[in-house]
Coordinates of N, CA, C and O in Angstrom, one line a residue:
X1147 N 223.8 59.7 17.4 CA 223.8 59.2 18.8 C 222.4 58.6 19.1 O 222.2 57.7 19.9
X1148 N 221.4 59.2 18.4 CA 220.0 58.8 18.7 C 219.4 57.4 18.1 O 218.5 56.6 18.5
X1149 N 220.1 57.5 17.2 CA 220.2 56.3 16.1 C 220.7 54.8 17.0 O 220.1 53.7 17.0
X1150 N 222.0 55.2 17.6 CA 222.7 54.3 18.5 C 221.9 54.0 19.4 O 221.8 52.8 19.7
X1151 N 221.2 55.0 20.1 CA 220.7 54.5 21.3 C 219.5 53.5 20.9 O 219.1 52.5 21.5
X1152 N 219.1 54.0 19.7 CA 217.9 53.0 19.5 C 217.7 52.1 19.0 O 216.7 51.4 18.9
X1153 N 218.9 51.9 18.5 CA 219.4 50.4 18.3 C 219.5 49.5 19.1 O 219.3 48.3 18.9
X1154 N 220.2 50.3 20.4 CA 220.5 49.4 21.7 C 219.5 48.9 22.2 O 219.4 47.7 22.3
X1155 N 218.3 49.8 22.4 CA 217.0 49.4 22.8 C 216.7 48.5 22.1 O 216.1 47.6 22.7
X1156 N 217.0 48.3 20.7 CA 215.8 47.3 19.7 C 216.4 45.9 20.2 O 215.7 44.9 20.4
X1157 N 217.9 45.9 20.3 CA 218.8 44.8 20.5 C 218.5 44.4 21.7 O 218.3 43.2 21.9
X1158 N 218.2 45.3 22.8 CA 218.0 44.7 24.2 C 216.5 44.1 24.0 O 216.4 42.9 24.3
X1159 N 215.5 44.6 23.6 CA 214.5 43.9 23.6 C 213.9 42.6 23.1 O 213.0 41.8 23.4
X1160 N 214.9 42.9 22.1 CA 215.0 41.4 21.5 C 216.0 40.3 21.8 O 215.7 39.2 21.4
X1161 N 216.9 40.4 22.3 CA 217.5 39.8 23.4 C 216.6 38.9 24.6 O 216.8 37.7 24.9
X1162 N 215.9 39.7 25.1 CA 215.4 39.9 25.9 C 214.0 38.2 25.6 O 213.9 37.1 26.1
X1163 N 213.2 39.1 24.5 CA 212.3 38.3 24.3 C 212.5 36.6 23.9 O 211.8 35.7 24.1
X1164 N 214.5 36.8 22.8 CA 214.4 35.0 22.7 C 214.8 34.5 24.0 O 214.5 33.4 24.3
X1165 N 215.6 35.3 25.2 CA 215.3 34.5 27.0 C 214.3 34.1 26.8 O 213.9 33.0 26.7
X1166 N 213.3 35.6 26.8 CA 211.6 34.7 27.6 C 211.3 33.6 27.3 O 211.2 32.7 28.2
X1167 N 210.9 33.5 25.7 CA 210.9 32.2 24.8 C 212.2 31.3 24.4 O 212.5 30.6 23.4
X1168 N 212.7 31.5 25.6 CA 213.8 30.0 25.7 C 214.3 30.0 23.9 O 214.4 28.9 23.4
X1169 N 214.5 30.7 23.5 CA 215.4 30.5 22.2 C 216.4 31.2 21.9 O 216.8 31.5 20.8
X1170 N 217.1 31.4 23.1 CA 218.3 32.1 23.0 C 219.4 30.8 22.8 O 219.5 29.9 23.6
X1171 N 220.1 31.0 21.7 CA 221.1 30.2 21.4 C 222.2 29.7 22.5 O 222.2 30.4 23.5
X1172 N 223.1 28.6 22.6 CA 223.7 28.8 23.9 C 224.7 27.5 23.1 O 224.3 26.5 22.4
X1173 N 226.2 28.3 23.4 CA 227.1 27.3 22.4 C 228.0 27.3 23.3 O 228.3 28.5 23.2
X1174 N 228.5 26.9 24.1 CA 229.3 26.6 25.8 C 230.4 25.9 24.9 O 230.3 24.8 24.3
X1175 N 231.7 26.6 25.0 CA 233.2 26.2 24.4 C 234.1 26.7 25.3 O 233.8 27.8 25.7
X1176 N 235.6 25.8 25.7 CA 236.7 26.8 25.8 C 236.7 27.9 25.8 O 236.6 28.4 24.6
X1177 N 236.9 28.9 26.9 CA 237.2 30.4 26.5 C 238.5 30.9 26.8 O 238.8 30.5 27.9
X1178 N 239.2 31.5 26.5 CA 240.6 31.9 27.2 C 240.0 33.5 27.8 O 239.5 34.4 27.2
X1179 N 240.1 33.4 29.2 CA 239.7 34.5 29.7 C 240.9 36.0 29.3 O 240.5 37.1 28.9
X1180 N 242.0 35.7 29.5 CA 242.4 36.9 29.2 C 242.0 37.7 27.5 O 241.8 38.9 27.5
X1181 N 242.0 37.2 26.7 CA 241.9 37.4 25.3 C 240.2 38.1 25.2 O 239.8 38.9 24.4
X1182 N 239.3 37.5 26.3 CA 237.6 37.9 26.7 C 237.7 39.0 27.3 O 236.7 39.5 27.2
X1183 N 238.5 39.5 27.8 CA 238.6 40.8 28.4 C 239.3 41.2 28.3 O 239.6 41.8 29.4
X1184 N 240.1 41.5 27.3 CA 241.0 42.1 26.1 C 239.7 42.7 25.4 O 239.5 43.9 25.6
X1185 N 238.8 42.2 24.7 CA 237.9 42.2 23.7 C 237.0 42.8 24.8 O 236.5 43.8 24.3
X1186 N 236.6 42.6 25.8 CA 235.5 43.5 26.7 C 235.7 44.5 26.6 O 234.9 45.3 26.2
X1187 N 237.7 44.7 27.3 CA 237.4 46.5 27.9 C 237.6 47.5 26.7 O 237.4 48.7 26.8
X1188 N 238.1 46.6 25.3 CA 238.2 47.5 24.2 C 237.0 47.7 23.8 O 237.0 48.5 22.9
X1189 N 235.6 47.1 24.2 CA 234.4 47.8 23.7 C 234.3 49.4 25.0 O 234.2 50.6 24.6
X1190 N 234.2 49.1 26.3 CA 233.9 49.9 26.9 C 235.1 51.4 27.4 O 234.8 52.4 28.0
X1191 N 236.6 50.8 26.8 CA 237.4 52.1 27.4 C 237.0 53.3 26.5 O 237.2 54.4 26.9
X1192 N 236.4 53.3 25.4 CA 236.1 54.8 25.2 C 235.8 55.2 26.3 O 236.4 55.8 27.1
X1193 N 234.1 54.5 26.5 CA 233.1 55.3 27.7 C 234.1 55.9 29.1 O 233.9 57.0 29.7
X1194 N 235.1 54.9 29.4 CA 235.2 54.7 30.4 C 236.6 56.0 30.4 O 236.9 56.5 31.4
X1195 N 237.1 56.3 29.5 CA 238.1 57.1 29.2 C 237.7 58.8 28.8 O 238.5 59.7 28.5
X1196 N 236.4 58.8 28.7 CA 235.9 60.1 28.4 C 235.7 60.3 29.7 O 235.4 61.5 29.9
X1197 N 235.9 59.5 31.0 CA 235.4 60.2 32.3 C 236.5 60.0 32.8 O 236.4 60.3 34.0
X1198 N 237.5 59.6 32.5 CA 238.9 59.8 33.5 C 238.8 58.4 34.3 O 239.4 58.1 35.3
X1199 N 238.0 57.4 33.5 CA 237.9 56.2 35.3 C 239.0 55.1 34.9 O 239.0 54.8 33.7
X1200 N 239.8 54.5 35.8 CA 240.6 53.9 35.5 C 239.6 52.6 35.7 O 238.6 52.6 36.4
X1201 N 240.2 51.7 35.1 CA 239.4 50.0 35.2 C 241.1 49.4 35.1 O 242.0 49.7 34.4
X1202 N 240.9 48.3 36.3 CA 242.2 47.5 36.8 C 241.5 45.8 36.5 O 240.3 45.6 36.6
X1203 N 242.3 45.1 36.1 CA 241.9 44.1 35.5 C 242.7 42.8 36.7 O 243.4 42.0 36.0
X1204 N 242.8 42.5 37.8 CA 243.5 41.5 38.5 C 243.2 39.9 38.8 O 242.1 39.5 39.2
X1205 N 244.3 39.1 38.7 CA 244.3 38.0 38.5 C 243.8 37.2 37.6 O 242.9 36.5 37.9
X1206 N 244.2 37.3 36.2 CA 243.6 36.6 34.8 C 244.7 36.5 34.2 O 245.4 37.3 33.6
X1207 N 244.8 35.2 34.3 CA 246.1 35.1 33.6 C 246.2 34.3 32.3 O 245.3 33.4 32.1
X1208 N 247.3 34.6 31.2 CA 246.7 33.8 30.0 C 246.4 32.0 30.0 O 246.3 31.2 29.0
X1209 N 246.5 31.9 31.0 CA 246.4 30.0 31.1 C 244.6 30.3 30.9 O 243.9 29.9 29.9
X1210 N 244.1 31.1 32.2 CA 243.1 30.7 32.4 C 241.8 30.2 31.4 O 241.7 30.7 30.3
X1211 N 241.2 29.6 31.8 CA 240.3 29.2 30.6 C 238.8 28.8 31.3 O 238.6 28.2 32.4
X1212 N 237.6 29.4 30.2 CA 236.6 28.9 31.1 C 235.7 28.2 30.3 O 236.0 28.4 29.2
X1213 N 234.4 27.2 30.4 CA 233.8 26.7 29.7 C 232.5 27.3 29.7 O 231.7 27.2 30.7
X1214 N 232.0 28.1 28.2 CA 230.8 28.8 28.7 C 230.5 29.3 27.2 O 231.3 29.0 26.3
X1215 N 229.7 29.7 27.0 CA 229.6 30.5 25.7 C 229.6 31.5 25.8 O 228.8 32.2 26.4
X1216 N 230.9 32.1 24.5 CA 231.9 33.4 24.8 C 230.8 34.6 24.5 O 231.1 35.7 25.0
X1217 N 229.7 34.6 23.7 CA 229.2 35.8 23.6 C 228.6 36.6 24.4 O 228.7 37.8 24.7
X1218 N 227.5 35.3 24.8 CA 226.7 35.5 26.3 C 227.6 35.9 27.1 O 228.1 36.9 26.7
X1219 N 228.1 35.6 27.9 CA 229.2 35.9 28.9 C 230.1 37.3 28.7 O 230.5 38.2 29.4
X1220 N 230.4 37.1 27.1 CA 230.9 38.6 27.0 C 230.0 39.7 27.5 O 230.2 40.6 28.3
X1221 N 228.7 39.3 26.7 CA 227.2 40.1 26.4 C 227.1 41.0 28.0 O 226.7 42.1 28.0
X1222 N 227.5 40.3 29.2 CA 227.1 39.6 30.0 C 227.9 40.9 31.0 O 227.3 41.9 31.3
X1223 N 228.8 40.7 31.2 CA 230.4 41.5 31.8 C 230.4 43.1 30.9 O 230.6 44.2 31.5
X1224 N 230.2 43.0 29.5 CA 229.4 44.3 29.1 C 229.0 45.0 29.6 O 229.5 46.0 30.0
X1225 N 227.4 44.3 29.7 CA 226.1 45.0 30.7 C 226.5 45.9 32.1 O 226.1 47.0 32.5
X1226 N 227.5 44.8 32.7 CA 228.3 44.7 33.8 C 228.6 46.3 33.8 O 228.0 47.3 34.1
X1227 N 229.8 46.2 33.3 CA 230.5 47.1 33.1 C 230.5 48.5 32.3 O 231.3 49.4 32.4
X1228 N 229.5 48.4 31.6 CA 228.7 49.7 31.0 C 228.0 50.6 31.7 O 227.9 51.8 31.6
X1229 N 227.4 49.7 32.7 CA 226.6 50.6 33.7 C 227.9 51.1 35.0 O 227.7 52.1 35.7
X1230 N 229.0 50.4 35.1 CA 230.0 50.7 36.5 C 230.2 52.1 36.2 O 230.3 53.1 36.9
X1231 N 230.4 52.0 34.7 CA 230.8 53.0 34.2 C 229.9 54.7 34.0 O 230.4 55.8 34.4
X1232 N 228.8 54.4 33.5 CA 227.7 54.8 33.7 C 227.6 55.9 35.5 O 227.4 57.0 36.0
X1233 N 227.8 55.0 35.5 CA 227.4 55.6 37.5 C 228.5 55.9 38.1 O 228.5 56.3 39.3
X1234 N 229.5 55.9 37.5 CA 231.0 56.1 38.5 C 231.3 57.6 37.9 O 231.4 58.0 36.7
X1235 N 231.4 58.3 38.9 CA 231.7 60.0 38.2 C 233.3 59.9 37.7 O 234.1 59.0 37.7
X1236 N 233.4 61.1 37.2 CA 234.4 61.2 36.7 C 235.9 60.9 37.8 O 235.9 61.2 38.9
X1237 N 236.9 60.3 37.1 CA 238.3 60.2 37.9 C 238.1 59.0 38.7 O 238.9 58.9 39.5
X1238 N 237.0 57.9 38.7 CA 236.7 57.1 39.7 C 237.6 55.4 39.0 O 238.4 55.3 38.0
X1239 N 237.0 54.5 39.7 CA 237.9 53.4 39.3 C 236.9 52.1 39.4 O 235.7 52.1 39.8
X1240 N 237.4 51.2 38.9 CA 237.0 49.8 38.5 C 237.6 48.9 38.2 O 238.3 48.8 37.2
X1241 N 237.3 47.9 39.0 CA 238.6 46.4 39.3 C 237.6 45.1 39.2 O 236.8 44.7 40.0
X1242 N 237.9 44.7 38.0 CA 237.9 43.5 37.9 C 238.5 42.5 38.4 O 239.4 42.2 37.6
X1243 N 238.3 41.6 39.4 CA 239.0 40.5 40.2 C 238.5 39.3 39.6 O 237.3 39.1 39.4
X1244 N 239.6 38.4 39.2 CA 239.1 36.6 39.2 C 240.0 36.1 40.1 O 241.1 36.4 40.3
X1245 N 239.0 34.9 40.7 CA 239.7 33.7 41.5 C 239.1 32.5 41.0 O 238.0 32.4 40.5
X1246 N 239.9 31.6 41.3 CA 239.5 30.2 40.7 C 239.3 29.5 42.6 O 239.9 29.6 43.6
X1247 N 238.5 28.8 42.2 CA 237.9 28.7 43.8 C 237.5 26.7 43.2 O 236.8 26.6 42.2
X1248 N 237.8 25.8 43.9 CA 237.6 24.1 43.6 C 236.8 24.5 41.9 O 235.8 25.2 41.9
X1249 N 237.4 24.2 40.9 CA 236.6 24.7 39.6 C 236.2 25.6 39.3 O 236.4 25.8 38.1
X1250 N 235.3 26.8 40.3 CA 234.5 27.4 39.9 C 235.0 28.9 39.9 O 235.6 29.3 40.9
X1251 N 234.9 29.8 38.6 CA 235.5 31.1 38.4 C 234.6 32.0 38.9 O 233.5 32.1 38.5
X1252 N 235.3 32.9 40.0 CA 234.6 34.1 40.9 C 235.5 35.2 40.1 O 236.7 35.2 39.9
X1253 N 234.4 36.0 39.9 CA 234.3 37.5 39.5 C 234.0 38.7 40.0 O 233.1 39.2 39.4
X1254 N 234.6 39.4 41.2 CA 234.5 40.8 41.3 C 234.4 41.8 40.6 O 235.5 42.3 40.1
X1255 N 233.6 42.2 40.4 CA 233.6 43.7 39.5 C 233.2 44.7 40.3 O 232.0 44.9 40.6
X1256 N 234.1 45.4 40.6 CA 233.5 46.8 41.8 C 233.8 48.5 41.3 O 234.9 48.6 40.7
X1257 N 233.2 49.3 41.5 CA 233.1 50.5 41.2 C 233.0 51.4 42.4 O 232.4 51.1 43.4
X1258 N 233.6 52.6 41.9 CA 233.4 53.4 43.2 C 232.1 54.5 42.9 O 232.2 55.6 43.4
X1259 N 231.2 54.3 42.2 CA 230.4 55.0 41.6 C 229.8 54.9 42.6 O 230.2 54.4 43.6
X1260 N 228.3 55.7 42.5 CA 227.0 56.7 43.2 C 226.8 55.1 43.9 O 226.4 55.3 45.1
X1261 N 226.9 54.1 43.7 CA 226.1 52.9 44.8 C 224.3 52.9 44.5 O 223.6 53.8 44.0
X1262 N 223.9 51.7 45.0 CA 222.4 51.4 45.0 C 222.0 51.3 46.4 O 222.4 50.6 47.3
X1263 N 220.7 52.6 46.5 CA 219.7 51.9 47.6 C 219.5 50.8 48.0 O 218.9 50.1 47.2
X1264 N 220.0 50.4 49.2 CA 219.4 49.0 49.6 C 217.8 48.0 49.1 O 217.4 46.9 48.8
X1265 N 217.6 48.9 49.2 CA 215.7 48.7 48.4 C 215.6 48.4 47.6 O 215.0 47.4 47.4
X1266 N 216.7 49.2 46.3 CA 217.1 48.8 45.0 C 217.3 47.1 44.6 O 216.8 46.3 43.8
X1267 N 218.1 47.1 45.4 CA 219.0 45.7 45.0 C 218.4 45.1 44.5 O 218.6 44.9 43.3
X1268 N 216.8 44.4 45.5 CA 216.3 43.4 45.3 C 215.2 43.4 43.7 O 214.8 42.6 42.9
X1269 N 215.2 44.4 43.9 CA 214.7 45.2 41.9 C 215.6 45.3 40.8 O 215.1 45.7 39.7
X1270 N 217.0 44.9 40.9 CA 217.9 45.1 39.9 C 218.2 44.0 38.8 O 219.1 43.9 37.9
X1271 N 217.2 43.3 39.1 CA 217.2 42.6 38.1 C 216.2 41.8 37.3 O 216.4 40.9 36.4
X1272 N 215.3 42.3 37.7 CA 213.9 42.8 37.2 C 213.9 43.5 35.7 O 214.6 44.4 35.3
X1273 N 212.9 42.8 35.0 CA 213.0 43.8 33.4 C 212.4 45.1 34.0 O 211.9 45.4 35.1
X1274 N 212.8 46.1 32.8 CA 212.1 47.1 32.8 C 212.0 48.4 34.0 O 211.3 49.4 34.0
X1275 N 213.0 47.8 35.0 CA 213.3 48.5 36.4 C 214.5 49.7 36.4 O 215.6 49.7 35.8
X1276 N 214.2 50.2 36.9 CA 215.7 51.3 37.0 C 215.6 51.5 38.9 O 214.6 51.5 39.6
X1277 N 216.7 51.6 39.1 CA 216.6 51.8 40.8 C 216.2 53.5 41.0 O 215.8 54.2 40.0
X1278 N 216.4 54.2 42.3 CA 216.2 55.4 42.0 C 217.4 56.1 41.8 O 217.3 57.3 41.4
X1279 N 218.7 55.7 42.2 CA 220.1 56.1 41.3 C 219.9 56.1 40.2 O 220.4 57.2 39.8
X1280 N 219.4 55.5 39.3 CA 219.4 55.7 37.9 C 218.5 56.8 37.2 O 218.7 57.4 36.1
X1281 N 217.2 56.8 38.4 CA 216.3 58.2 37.5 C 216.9 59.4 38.4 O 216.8 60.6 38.1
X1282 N 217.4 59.2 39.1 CA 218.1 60.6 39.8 C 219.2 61.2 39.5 O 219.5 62.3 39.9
X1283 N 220.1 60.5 38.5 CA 221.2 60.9 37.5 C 220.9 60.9 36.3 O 221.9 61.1 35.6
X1284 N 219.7 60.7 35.7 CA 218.9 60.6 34.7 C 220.2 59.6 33.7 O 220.6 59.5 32.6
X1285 N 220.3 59.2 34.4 CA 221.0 58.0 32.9 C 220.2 57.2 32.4 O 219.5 56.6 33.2
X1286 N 220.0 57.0 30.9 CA 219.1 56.4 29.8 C 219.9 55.2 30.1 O 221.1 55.0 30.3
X1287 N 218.5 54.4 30.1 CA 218.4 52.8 30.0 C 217.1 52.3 29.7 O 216.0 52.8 29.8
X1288 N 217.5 51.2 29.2 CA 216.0 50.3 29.0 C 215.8 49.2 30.5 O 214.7 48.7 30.6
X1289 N 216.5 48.9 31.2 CA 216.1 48.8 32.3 C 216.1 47.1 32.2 O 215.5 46.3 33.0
X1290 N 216.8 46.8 30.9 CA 217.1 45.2 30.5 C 218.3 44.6 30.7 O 218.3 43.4 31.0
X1291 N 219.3 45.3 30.5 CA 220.3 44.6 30.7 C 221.1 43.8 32.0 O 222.0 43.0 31.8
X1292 N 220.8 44.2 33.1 CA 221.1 43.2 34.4 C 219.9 42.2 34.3 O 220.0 41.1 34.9
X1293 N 218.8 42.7 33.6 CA 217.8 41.4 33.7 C 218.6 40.0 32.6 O 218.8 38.8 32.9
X1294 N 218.9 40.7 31.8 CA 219.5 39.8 30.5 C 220.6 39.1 31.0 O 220.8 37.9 30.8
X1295 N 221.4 40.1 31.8 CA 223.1 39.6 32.6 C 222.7 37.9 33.5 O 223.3 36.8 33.4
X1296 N 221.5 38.6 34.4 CA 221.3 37.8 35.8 C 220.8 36.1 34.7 O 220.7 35.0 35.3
X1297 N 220.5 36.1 33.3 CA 219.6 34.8 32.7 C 220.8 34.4 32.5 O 221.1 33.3 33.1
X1298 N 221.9 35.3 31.6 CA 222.8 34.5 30.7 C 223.9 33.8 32.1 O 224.9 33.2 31.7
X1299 N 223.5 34.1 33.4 CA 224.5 33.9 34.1 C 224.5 32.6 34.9 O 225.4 31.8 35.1
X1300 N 222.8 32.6 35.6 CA 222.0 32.3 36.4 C 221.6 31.0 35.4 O 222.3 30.1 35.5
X1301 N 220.5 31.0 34.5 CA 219.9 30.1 33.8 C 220.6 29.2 33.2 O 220.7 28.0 33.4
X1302 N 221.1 30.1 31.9 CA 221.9 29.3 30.8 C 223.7 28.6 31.6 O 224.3 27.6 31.2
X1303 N 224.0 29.4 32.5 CA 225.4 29.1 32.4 C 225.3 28.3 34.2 O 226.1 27.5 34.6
X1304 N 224.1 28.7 35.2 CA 224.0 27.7 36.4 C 225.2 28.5 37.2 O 225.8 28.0 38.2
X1305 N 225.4 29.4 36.9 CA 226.1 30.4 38.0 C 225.4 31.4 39.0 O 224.3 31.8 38.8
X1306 N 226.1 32.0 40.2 CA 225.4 32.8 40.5 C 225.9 34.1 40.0 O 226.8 34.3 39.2
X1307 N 224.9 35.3 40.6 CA 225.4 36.4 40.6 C 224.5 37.3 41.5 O 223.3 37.3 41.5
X1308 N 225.5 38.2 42.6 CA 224.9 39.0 43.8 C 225.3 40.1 43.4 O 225.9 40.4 42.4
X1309 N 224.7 40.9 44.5 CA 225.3 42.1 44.5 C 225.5 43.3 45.9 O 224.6 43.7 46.7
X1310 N 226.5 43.6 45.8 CA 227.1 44.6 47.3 C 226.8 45.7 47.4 O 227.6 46.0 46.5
X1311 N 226.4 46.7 47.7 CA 226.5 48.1 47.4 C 226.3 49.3 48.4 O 225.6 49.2 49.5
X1312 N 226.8 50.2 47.9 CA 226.7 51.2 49.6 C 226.3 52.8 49.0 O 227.4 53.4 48.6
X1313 N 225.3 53.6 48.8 CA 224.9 54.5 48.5 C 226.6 55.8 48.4 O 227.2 55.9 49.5
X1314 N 226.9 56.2 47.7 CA 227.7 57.1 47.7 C 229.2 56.5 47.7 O 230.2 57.3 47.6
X1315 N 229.3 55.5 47.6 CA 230.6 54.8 48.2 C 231.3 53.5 47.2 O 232.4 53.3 47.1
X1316 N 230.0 52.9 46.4 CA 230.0 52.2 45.2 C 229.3 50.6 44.9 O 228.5 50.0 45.7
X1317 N 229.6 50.1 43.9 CA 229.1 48.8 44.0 C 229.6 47.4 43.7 O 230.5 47.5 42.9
X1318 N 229.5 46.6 43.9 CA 230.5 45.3 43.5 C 229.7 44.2 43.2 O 228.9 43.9 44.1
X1319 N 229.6 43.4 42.1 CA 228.4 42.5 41.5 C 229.7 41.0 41.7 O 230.7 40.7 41.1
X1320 N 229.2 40.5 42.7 CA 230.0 39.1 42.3 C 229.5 38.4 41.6 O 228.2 38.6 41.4
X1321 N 230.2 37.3 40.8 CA 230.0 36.4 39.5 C 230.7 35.3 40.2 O 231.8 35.4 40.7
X1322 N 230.0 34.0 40.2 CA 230.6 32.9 40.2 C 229.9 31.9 39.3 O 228.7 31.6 39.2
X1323 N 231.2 31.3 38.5 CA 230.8 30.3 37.2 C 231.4 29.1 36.5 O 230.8 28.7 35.6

């Protein structure tokens, strides 16, 4: 397990550093979204099934298709979703929503987990940051991956990404792309 985690670390940081230095590869192709989140939630249902949390997946249907590059973007909904998971106690839930809006693909991803300090927010996407939800449940993080999410989303792909949240109640990260 120690092994793992510190691999994750080595991968986030280096991640991290070809953003800084603009050498992060970027191969923008056809994606079929359902088959991308086929392949997402089969990375994260272990996590998410050792805690009882159901994750609901609505409105993606096999037509849909998006133009982007599939790893980043996977990389990306990951991050997303590792942490909903992370923070949502046990028995809790997670819904993935898409809408297609004049072109552009909107993504709800909401959790009913512990929620972020208002304070937080505006730090959540910052390297190297953890909100105080995250040192007060002591969950391990390198404190990169919403930074890495907010580039591949924001930068390379010209999308946005916000975020909703209510202390005790949960959180919801919109994606539009």
């Amino acid at each position: 397990l120690s092994g793992k985690n510190l691999l994750t670390l080595v991968n986030s940081i280096l991640d991290f550093s070809k953003i800084e230095e603009g050498e992060m590869e970027f191969h923008p192709q056809n994606v079929n979204l359902e088959s991308l989140f086929h392949e997402i939630l089969t990375l994260v249902e272990n996590q998410a099934n050792e805690k009882s949390i159901k994750i609901s997946l609505i409105g993606i249907s096999s037509e849909d298709v998006i133009f982007a590059d599939k790893q980043l973007v996977k990389q990306a909904f990951i991050n997303i979703l590792s942490n909903a998971v992370k923070f949502t106690p046990n028995d809790g839930e997670i819904s993935i929503q898409h809408t297609i809006n004049t072109s552009k693909h909107s993504f709800d991803i909401c959790d009913s987990g512990i929620g972020i300090a208002q304070e937080d927010i505006s730090e959540l996407f910052t390297p190297f940051k953890q909100g105080q939800s995250a040192k007060q449940t002591l969950v391990k993080g390198t404190g990169l991956g919403l930074a890495i999410t907010h580039t591949i989303i924001t930068k390379l792909h010209n999308g946005t990404i916000t975020v909703t949240s209510e202390v005790n109640k949960g959180t919801c990260f919109h994606i539009s792309l």
